[in-house]
CSV table of C-alpha atoms in Angstrom, one decimal:
chain,number,residue,atom,x,y,z
A,166,MET,CA,13.3,-13.0,-21.9
A,167,THR,CA,15.0,-11.5,-24.9
A,168,PRO,CA,18.8,-10.7,-24.5
A,169,GLU,CA,18.2,-7.0,-25.0
A,170,THR,CA,15.2,-4.7,-25.3
A,171,ILE,CA,15.5,-1.1,-26.4
A,172,LEU,CA,12.7,1.3,-25.6
A,173,THR,CA,13.1,4.6,-27.4
A,174,ASN,CA,11.3,7.9,-28.2
A,175,ALA,CA,10.0,8.1,-24.6
A,176,LEU,CA,9.7,10.8,-22.1
A,177,LEU,CA,11.8,9.4,-19.2
A,178,VAL,CA,10.6,10.5,-15.8
A,179,LEU,CA,14.0,10.6,-14.0
A,180,PRO,CA,14.5,11.6,-10.4
A,181,ASP,CA,15.1,15.2,-11.1
A,182,ARG,CA,13.7,15.9,-14.6
A,183,VAL,CA,11.6,14.6,-17.5
A,184,GLN,CA,13.9,13.9,-20.5
A,185,PRO,CA,13.3,12.5,-24.0
A,186,GLY,CA,15.4,9.4,-24.3
A,187,THR,CA,16.0,5.7,-24.7
A,188,LEU,CA,16.5,2.8,-22.3
A,189,VAL,CA,18.5,-0.3,-23.0
A,190,LEU,CA,17.3,-3.4,-20.9
A,191,ARG,CA,19.5,-6.4,-20.4
A,192,GLU,CA,19.1,-9.4,-18.1
A,193,GLY,CA,16.2,-7.8,-16.2
A,194,ARG,CA,18.1,-4.6,-15.5
A,195,ILE,CA,18.3,-1.1,-16.9
A,196,ALA,CA,21.7,-1.3,-18.7
A,197,GLU,CA,21.8,2.2,-20.3
A,198,VAL,CA,19.9,5.5,-20.0
A,199,GLN,CA,20.6,7.5,-23.2
A,200,PRO,CA,19.4,10.9,-24.3
A,201,GLY,CA,17.7,11.2,-27.6
A,202,ARG,CA,16.3,8.6,-30.0
A,203,SER,CA,17.7,5.2,-31.1
A,204,GLN,CA,17.9,4.6,-34.8
A,205,LEU,CA,18.2,0.8,-34.4
A,206,ALA,CA,15.6,-1.1,-36.2
A,207,SER,CA,15.1,-3.4,-33.2
A,208,ALA,CA,14.2,-0.5,-30.9
A,209,LEU,CA,10.5,-0.3,-29.7
A,210,ASP,CA,9.1,3.2,-30.5
A,211,LEU,CA,7.1,4.4,-27.5
A,212,GLU,CA,5.7,7.3,-29.6
A,213,GLY,CA,6.5,10.0,-27.1
A,214,ASP,CA,4.8,8.4,-24.2
A,215,HIS,CA,6.0,8.8,-20.6
A,216,LEU,CA,8.1,6.1,-19.0
A,217,ILE,CA,8.2,5.8,-15.2
A,218,PRO,CA,9.6,3.3,-12.8
A,219,GLY,CA,7.3,0.4,-11.8
A,220,VAL,CA,5.0,1.4,-9.0
A,221,VAL,CA,5.8,0.1,-5.4
A,222,ASP,CA,2.6,-0.2,-3.4
A,223,VAL,CA,3.2,-0.5,0.4
A,224,HIS,CA,-0.4,-1.2,1.3
A,225,THR,CA,-3.3,-2.6,-0.7
A,226,ASP,CA,-6.5,-4.3,0.5
A,227,ASN,CA,-7.3,-5.4,-3.0
A,228,LEU,CA,-6.9,-9.1,-2.3
A,229,GLU,CA,-9.7,-8.8,0.3
A,230,ARG,CA,-12.0,-7.4,-2.4
A,231,GLN,CA,-11.2,-10.2,-4.8
A,232,VAL,CA,-11.8,-12.8,-2.1
A,233,GLN,CA,-15.2,-11.3,-1.2
A,234,PRO,CA,-16.5,-9.4,-4.2
A,235,ARG,CA,-19.9,-9.2,-2.5
A,236,SER,CA,-20.9,-9.3,1.2
A,237,LEU,CA,-22.3,-12.9,1.0
A,238,ALA,CA,-20.2,-14.1,-2.0
A,239,ARG,CA,-16.8,-15.6,-1.1
A,240,TRP,CA,-14.5,-16.4,-4.0
A,241,PRO,CA,-12.0,-19.4,-4.1
A,242,SER,CA,-8.8,-17.9,-2.6
A,243,ARG,CA,-6.3,-19.1,-5.3
A,244,SER,CA,-8.5,-17.7,-8.1
A,245,ALA,CA,-8.9,-14.5,-6.1
A,246,PHE,CA,-5.1,-14.1,-5.6
A,247,LEU,CA,-4.4,-14.5,-9.4
A,248,SER,CA,-7.1,-11.9,-10.2
A,249,HIS,CA,-5.6,-9.6,-7.6
A,250,ASP,CA,-2.2,-10.1,-9.2
A,251,ALA,CA,-3.4,-9.4,-12.7
A,252,GLN,CA,-5.2,-6.2,-11.5
A,253,THR,CA,-2.1,-4.8,-9.7
A,254,ALA,CA,0.1,-5.4,-12.8
A,255,ALA,CA,-2.4,-3.8,-15.1
A,256,ALA,CA,-2.3,-0.8,-12.7
A,257,GLY,CA,1.5,-0.5,-13.2
A,258,VAL,CA,2.2,-1.9,-9.7
A,259,THR,CA,5.3,-4.1,-10.1
A,260,THR,CA,6.0,-4.5,-6.4
A,261,VAL,CA,3.1,-5.0,-4.1
A,262,LEU,CA,2.7,-5.5,-0.3
A,263,ASP,CA,-0.5,-7.5,0.2
A,264,ALA,CA,-2.0,-6.0,3.4
A,265,LEU,CA,-3.5,-8.8,5.4
A,266,CYS,CA,-5.3,-8.3,8.7
A,267,LEU,CA,-4.3,-10.2,11.9
A,268,GLY,CA,-7.0,-10.0,14.5
A,269,ASP,CA,-10.8,-9.8,14.6
A,270,LEU,CA,-12.7,-7.2,16.6
A,271,GLY,CA,-16.1,-9.0,16.1
A,272,PHE,CA,-17.3,-7.6,12.7
A,273,ASP,CA,-14.7,-9.0,10.3
A,274,ALA,CA,-14.2,-12.7,11.0
A,275,GLU,CA,-13.7,-13.5,7.3
A,276,ARG,CA,-10.4,-11.5,7.4
A,277,THR,CA,-8.7,-14.2,9.4
A,278,GLU,CA,-9.5,-16.8,6.7
A,279,THR,CA,-8.3,-14.3,4.0
A,280,PHE,CA,-5.0,-13.9,5.9
A,281,LEU,CA,-4.3,-17.6,6.3
A,282,ASN,CA,-5.3,-18.4,2.7
A,283,GLY,CA,-3.3,-15.3,1.4
A,284,VAL,CA,-0.1,-16.5,3.0
A,285,LYS,CA,-0.7,-20.0,1.8
A,286,ASP,CA,-1.5,-18.9,-1.8
A,287,LEU,CA,1.6,-16.6,-2.0
A,288,ASP,CA,3.8,-19.5,-0.8
A,289,ALA,CA,2.4,-21.7,-3.6
A,290,LEU,CA,2.3,-19.2,-6.4
A,291,ALA,CA,5.6,-17.2,-5.9
A,292,PRO,CA,7.9,-20.1,-7.0
A,293,THR,CA,5.9,-20.8,-10.2
A,294,GLY,CA,6.9,-17.7,-12.0
A,295,LEU,CA,3.3,-17.1,-12.9
A,296,LEU,CA,2.7,-14.0,-10.9
A,297,LYS,CA,2.9,-10.7,-12.9
A,298,SER,CA,3.8,-8.5,-9.9
A,299,GLU,CA,6.3,-9.3,-7.2
A,300,HIS,CA,4.4,-9.8,-4.0
A,301,PHE,CA,5.4,-9.3,-0.3
A,302,LEU,CA,3.4,-9.2,2.9
A,303,HIS,CA,2.3,-6.2,5.0
A,304,LEU,CA,0.9,-7.4,8.3
A,305,ARG,CA,-1.9,-5.2,9.7
A,306,CYS,CA,-2.0,-6.1,13.4
A,307,GLU,CA,-5.1,-5.3,15.3
A,308,LEU,CA,-3.7,-4.6,18.8
A,309,PRO,CA,-6.9,-5.1,20.9
A,310,ALA,CA,-7.9,-8.3,19.1
A,311,ALA,CA,-7.8,-11.4,21.4
A,312,ASP,CA,-6.5,-13.6,18.5
A,313,LEU,CA,-3.7,-11.3,17.4
A,314,LEU,CA,-0.7,-12.9,19.0
A,315,PRO,CA,-1.5,-16.5,17.9
A,316,LEU,CA,-2.0,-15.3,14.3
A,317,LEU,CA,1.2,-13.3,14.4
A,318,GLU,CA,3.1,-16.4,15.5
A,319,THR,CA,2.2,-18.2,12.3
A,320,VAL,CA,3.9,-15.6,10.1
A,321,ALA,CA,6.3,-13.6,12.3
A,322,ASP,CA,9.4,-15.2,10.7
A,323,HIS,CA,8.0,-15.4,7.1
A,324,PRO,CA,10.6,-14.0,4.7
A,325,ALA,CA,8.0,-12.2,2.6
A,326,VAL,CA,7.0,-9.9,5.5
A,327,ARG,CA,8.4,-6.4,4.7
A,328,LEU,CA,6.2,-4.1,6.7
A,329,VAL,CA,4.1,-4.4,9.9
A,330,SER,CA,1.5,-1.8,11.0
A,331,LEU,CA,0.0,-1.4,14.4
A,332,MET,CA,-3.7,-0.8,14.2
A,333,ASP,CA,-6.5,0.0,16.7
A,334,HIS,CA,-10.0,0.1,15.2
A,335,THR,CA,-11.8,0.3,18.6
A,336,PRO,CA,-14.7,2.7,18.3
A,337,GLY,CA,-13.7,6.1,19.9
A,338,VAL,CA,-10.1,6.2,18.7
A,339,GLY,CA,-8.2,6.6,15.4
A,340,GLN,CA,-10.3,6.2,12.3
A,341,TYR,CA,-13.4,5.7,14.5
A,342,VAL,CA,-12.9,8.5,16.9
A,343,ASP,CA,-16.5,9.7,15.9
A,344,ILE,CA,-18.6,7.0,17.6
A,345,ASP,CA,-21.8,8.2,16.1
A,346,ARG,CA,-20.3,7.7,12.6
A,347,TYR,CA,-19.1,4.3,13.7
A,348,ARG,CA,-22.7,3.4,14.9
A,349,GLN,CA,-24.2,4.4,11.6
A,350,MET,CA,-21.6,2.4,9.6
A,351,ARG,CA,-22.3,-0.8,11.5
A,352,GLN,CA,-26.0,-0.3,11.3
A,353,ARG,CA,-25.8,0.2,7.5
A,354,GLY,CA,-23.9,-3.1,7.5
A,355,GLY,CA,-27.0,-4.8,8.9
A,356,LYS,CA,-26.4,-4.8,12.6
A,357,SER,CA,-29.1,-4.0,15.0
A,358,VAL,CA,-28.9,-1.0,17.3
A,359,GLU,CA,-28.7,-3.3,20.4
A,360,GLU,CA,-25.9,-5.4,18.9
A,361,VAL,CA,-23.8,-2.4,17.9
A,362,GLU,CA,-24.1,-0.8,21.4
A,363,ARG,CA,-23.2,-4.1,23.1
A,364,ARG,CA,-20.2,-4.6,20.9
A,365,ILE,CA,-19.0,-1.1,21.4
A,366,ARG,CA,-19.0,-1.6,25.2
A,367,GLU,CA,-17.2,-4.9,24.8
A,368,LEU,CA,-14.6,-3.5,22.5
A,369,VAL,CA,-13.8,-0.5,24.7
A,370,GLU,CA,-13.3,-2.9,27.7
A,371,GLN,CA,-11.2,-5.2,25.5
A,372,ARG,CA,-9.0,-2.4,24.4
A,373,ALA,CA,-8.4,-1.3,28.0
A,374,ARG,CA,-7.3,-4.9,28.9
A,375,LEU,CA,-5.4,-6.1,25.8
A,376,ARG,CA,-4.0,-3.2,23.8
A,377,ASP,CA,-0.9,-2.2,25.8
A,378,PRO,CA,0.4,-5.7,26.7
A,379,GLN,CA,-0.2,-7.0,23.2
A,380,ARG,CA,1.5,-4.0,21.7
A,381,ARG,CA,4.6,-4.7,23.8
A,382,ALA,CA,4.5,-8.4,23.0
A,383,LEU,CA,4.3,-7.7,19.3
A,384,LEU,CA,7.2,-5.3,19.3
A,385,ASP,CA,9.3,-7.7,21.3
A,386,ARG,CA,8.4,-10.6,19.0
A,387,LEU,CA,9.4,-8.7,15.9
A,388,ALA,CA,12.5,-6.9,17.2
A,389,HIS,CA,14.8,-9.5,15.6
A,390,ARG,CA,13.5,-8.7,12.1
A,391,ASP,CA,14.8,-5.1,11.9
A,392,MET,CA,12.0,-4.2,9.5
A,393,PRO,CA,10.1,-1.0,9.0
A,394,LEU,CA,7.2,-0.6,11.5
A,395,ALA,CA,4.2,1.7,10.9
A,396,SER,CA,1.4,3.0,13.0
A,397,HIS,CA,-2.0,3.2,11.4
A,398,ASP,CA,-4.7,5.9,11.5
A,399,ASP,CA,-2.8,8.1,13.9
A,400,TRP,CA,-5.1,10.7,15.3
A,401,ASN,CA,-3.3,12.8,18.0
A,402,ALA,CA,0.1,13.9,19.1
A,403,ALA,CA,0.2,11.7,22.2
A,404,GLU,CA,-0.1,8.6,20.0
A,405,ILE,CA,2.7,9.8,17.8
A,406,GLU,CA,4.9,10.4,20.9
A,407,GLU,CA,4.3,6.8,22.0
A,408,ASN,CA,5.1,5.5,18.6
A,409,ALA,CA,8.3,7.5,18.2
A,410,ALA,CA,9.5,6.3,21.6
A,411,ASP,CA,9.0,2.7,20.4
A,412,GLY,CA,11.0,3.2,17.2
A,413,ILE,CA,8.0,3.3,14.9
A,414,LEU,CA,9.1,5.6,12.1
A,415,ILE,CA,6.2,5.5,9.7
A,416,SER,CA,2.8,7.0,10.1
A,417,GLU,CA,0.3,5.4,7.8
A,418,PHE,CA,-2.9,7.2,6.9
A,419,PRO,CA,-2.9,9.8,9.7
A,420,VAL,CA,-6.6,10.9,10.1
A,421,SER,CA,-5.8,14.5,11.2
A,422,ARG,CA,-3.5,17.3,10.3
A,423,MET,CA,-2.4,17.5,13.9
A,424,ALA,CA,-1.2,13.8,13.8
A,425,ALA,CA,0.6,14.3,10.5
A,426,GLU,CA,2.4,17.5,11.7
A,427,ALA,CA,3.5,15.6,14.9
A,428,ALA,CA,4.7,12.7,12.8
A,429,HIS,CA,6.7,15.1,10.6
A,430,ARG,CA,8.3,16.8,13.7
A,431,HIS,CA,9.5,13.4,14.8
A,432,GLY,CA,11.1,12.6,11.4
A,433,MET,CA,8.5,9.9,10.6
A,434,LYS,CA,7.7,9.1,7.0
A,435,ILE,CA,4.0,9.6,6.2
A,436,ILE,CA,1.9,7.4,4.0
A,437,ALA,CA,-1.3,8.8,2.5
A,438,GLY,CA,-4.0,7.0,0.5
A,439,ALA,CA,-3.9,7.5,-3.2
A,440,PRO,CA,-7.8,7.2,-3.5
A,441,ASN,CA,-8.0,10.2,-1.2
A,442,ILE,CA,-6.3,12.3,-3.9
A,443,VAL,CA,-8.3,10.8,-6.8
A,444,ARG,CA,-11.7,11.2,-5.1
A,445,GLY,CA,-10.9,14.7,-3.8
A,446,GLY,CA,-11.0,13.7,-0.1
A,447,SER,CA,-11.3,11.0,2.5
A,448,HIS,CA,-14.1,8.5,2.1
A,449,SER,CA,-14.4,8.4,5.9
A,450,GLY,CA,-14.3,12.2,6.6
A,451,ASN,CA,-10.7,12.5,7.6
A,452,VAL,CA,-8.1,15.0,6.5
A,453,ALA,CA,-7.6,15.5,2.7
A,454,ALA,CA,-4.4,14.0,1.4
A,455,ALA,CA,-4.0,16.9,-1.1
A,456,ASP,CA,-3.9,19.4,1.8
A,457,LEU,CA,-1.2,17.3,3.5
A,458,LEU,CA,0.8,17.1,0.3
A,459,ARG,CA,0.7,20.8,-0.2
A,460,SER,CA,2.1,21.2,3.3
A,461,GLY,CA,5.0,18.7,2.7
A,462,LEU,CA,3.3,16.1,5.0
A,463,VAL,CA,3.1,13.2,2.5
A,464,ASP,CA,6.1,11.1,1.6
A,465,VAL,CA,4.5,8.0,0.0
A,466,PHE,CA,1.1,7.1,-1.5
A,467,ALA,CA,-0.4,3.7,-1.2
A,468,SER,CA,-3.4,2.3,-3.2
A,469,ASP,CA,-5.3,1.3,0.0
A,470,TYR,CA,-8.3,-0.2,-1.7
A,471,VAL,CA,-7.9,0.8,-5.5
A,472,PRO,CA,-4.6,-0.2,-7.2
A,473,PRO,CA,-5.3,2.0,-10.3
A,474,ALA,CA,-5.4,5.0,-8.0
A,475,MET,CA,-1.6,5.1,-7.7
A,476,ILE,CA,-0.5,6.5,-11.0
A,477,GLU,CA,-3.7,8.7,-11.3
A,478,ALA,CA,-2.9,10.2,-7.9
A,479,ALA,CA,0.6,11.1,-9.0
A,480,TRP,CA,-0.7,12.9,-12.1
A,481,ARG,CA,-3.4,14.6,-10.1
A,482,ALA,CA,-0.9,15.7,-7.5
A,483,VAL,CA,0.9,17.7,-10.2
A,484,SER,CA,-2.2,19.6,-11.4
A,485,GLU,CA,-3.8,20.0,-7.9
A,486,THR,CA,-0.8,20.8,-5.7
A,487,GLY,CA,1.8,22.2,-8.2
A,488,ILE,CA,4.6,19.7,-7.4
A,489,SER,CA,6.8,18.5,-10.3
A,490,LEU,CA,6.0,15.3,-12.1
A,491,PRO,CA,9.3,13.6,-11.0
A,492,ALA,CA,8.4,14.5,-7.3
A,493,ALA,CA,4.9,13.2,-7.7
A,494,VAL,CA,6.1,10.0,-9.3
A,495,ALA,CA,8.7,9.5,-6.6
A,496,THR,CA,5.8,9.2,-4.0
A,497,ILE,CA,4.7,5.9,-5.7
A,498,THR,CA,8.1,4.6,-6.8
A,499,ASP,CA,11.4,5.7,-5.3
A,500,ALA,CA,10.1,6.9,-1.8
A,501,PRO,CA,8.2,3.6,-1.1
A,502,ALA,CA,11.1,1.5,-2.3
A,503,ARG,CA,13.4,3.4,0.1
A,504,MET,CA,10.9,3.0,2.9
A,505,LEU,CA,11.0,-0.8,2.4
A,506,ARG,CA,14.8,-0.8,2.0
A,507,MET,CA,14.6,-2.1,-1.5
A,508,ALA,CA,17.6,-0.4,-3.1
A,509,ASP,CA,17.3,-2.2,-6.5
A,510,ARG,CA,14.1,-0.5,-7.8
A,511,GLY,CA,12.1,2.7,-7.8
A,512,ARG,CA,14.1,4.8,-10.2
A,513,ILE,CA,15.1,4.9,-13.9
A,514,GLU,CA,18.8,4.4,-13.4
A,515,ALA,CA,21.4,2.2,-14.9
A,516,GLY,CA,21.9,-1.0,-12.8
A,517,LEU,CA,18.4,-1.0,-11.3
A,518,ARG,CA,15.6,-3.4,-12.1
A,519,ALA,CA,13.8,-2.9,-15.4
A,520,ASP,CA,10.5,-2.4,-13.7
A,521,LEU,CA,8.8,0.2,-16.0
A,522,VAL,CA,5.4,1.6,-16.9
A,523,ARG,CA,4.5,3.3,-20.2
A,524,ILE,CA,1.9,6.0,-19.8
A,525,ARG,CA,0.1,8.3,-22.3
A,526,PRO,CA,-1.9,11.1,-20.8
A,527,LEU,CA,-5.5,11.5,-22.0
A,528,GLY,CA,-6.1,15.1,-20.9
A,529,GLU,CA,-5.2,14.9,-17.2
A,530,MET,CA,-5.9,11.2,-17.1
A,531,PRO,CA,-2.8,8.9,-17.3
A,532,VAL,CA,-3.5,5.8,-19.4
A,533,ILE,CA,-1.2,2.8,-18.9
A,534,ARG,CA,-0.2,1.3,-22.2
A,535,ALA,CA,2.4,-1.3,-21.1
A,536,VAL,CA,4.2,-2.7,-18.0
A,537,TRP,CA,7.5,-4.5,-17.7
A,538,ARG,CA,8.8,-6.3,-14.6
A,539,GLY,CA,12.4,-7.3,-14.7
A,540,GLY,CA,12.5,-6.5,-18.3
A,541,GLU,CA,9.7,-8.8,-19.2
A,542,ARG,CA,6.4,-7.4,-20.5
A,543,VAL,CA,3.6,-8.4,-18.0
A,544,ALA,CA,0.8,-6.1,-19.0
């Protein structure tokens, strides 16, 4: 790393304004935030491009898509992890929580292998210095799954775990409250009508038997970690009430306005999917994130399944909802950093990490031109 890097002639997206200015980076940190343009010959001219903090992604399933690029083609896990890392960095994501699923409900057995290999690969790659983004773990815990608790035990004390979400993908609740839609999805995936109907009956019975005791066991097992907990795909006010009573203060991807409003009343932070903004709505027929944002019901965007959606969603949020660019950028930088209790990143401010993204708008499309993590160019 060079002793000092000067980035000048940039539009700095600060917490409360956009300002032409210069950054001085030293030892991986932002040393100075200066107005105006540097005349030093060593300064890198950013040609009037925007400069925002490095993106903090609290939930991405992108690793799963690199491991299994096609339904019958599984990729070697270490290679897949490195591809995932390169893609997140190129998307301006300098801090990423790899969302790995714990528990199989009978249709996604490959996810267990992805979870086990993902933790192993992170442990092997993180110390090498080869990863472009900084990776942590987000445990997606499938409450009614019979294998949840044994899998949780393998990683409950892992230092990279920074967020845990409680999920329930049983047909008839949450994301799959529309059982007819669930049936069609499984049949499109190649399952017979008879197999889908049998599995629905089994999963409903399994949920009645396992969901509540395993929820309590999970909360008890993680109590010592004092980390943020999220609920996933909240769909009604009663579910929000239960979560609030258990100290769960994050609602991730609420599927209805009613759930988002209930979460807001309880002071929960709300995560929405960035692809929902970019595509103009939910891919699964749930509430539109833009509508929630206009109503003040979104605090953080996550990439969900498309890392490049993060920065594009922030830019689109400005044009589609009327919020300011600093407020939109905060949903993918400062707000998620605070949610994860990472006080050293998320803003352009002296003393914080030099995680930065250079962006040039092409019409309304933000084009990423460079990415720095800890002051080092990574993309």
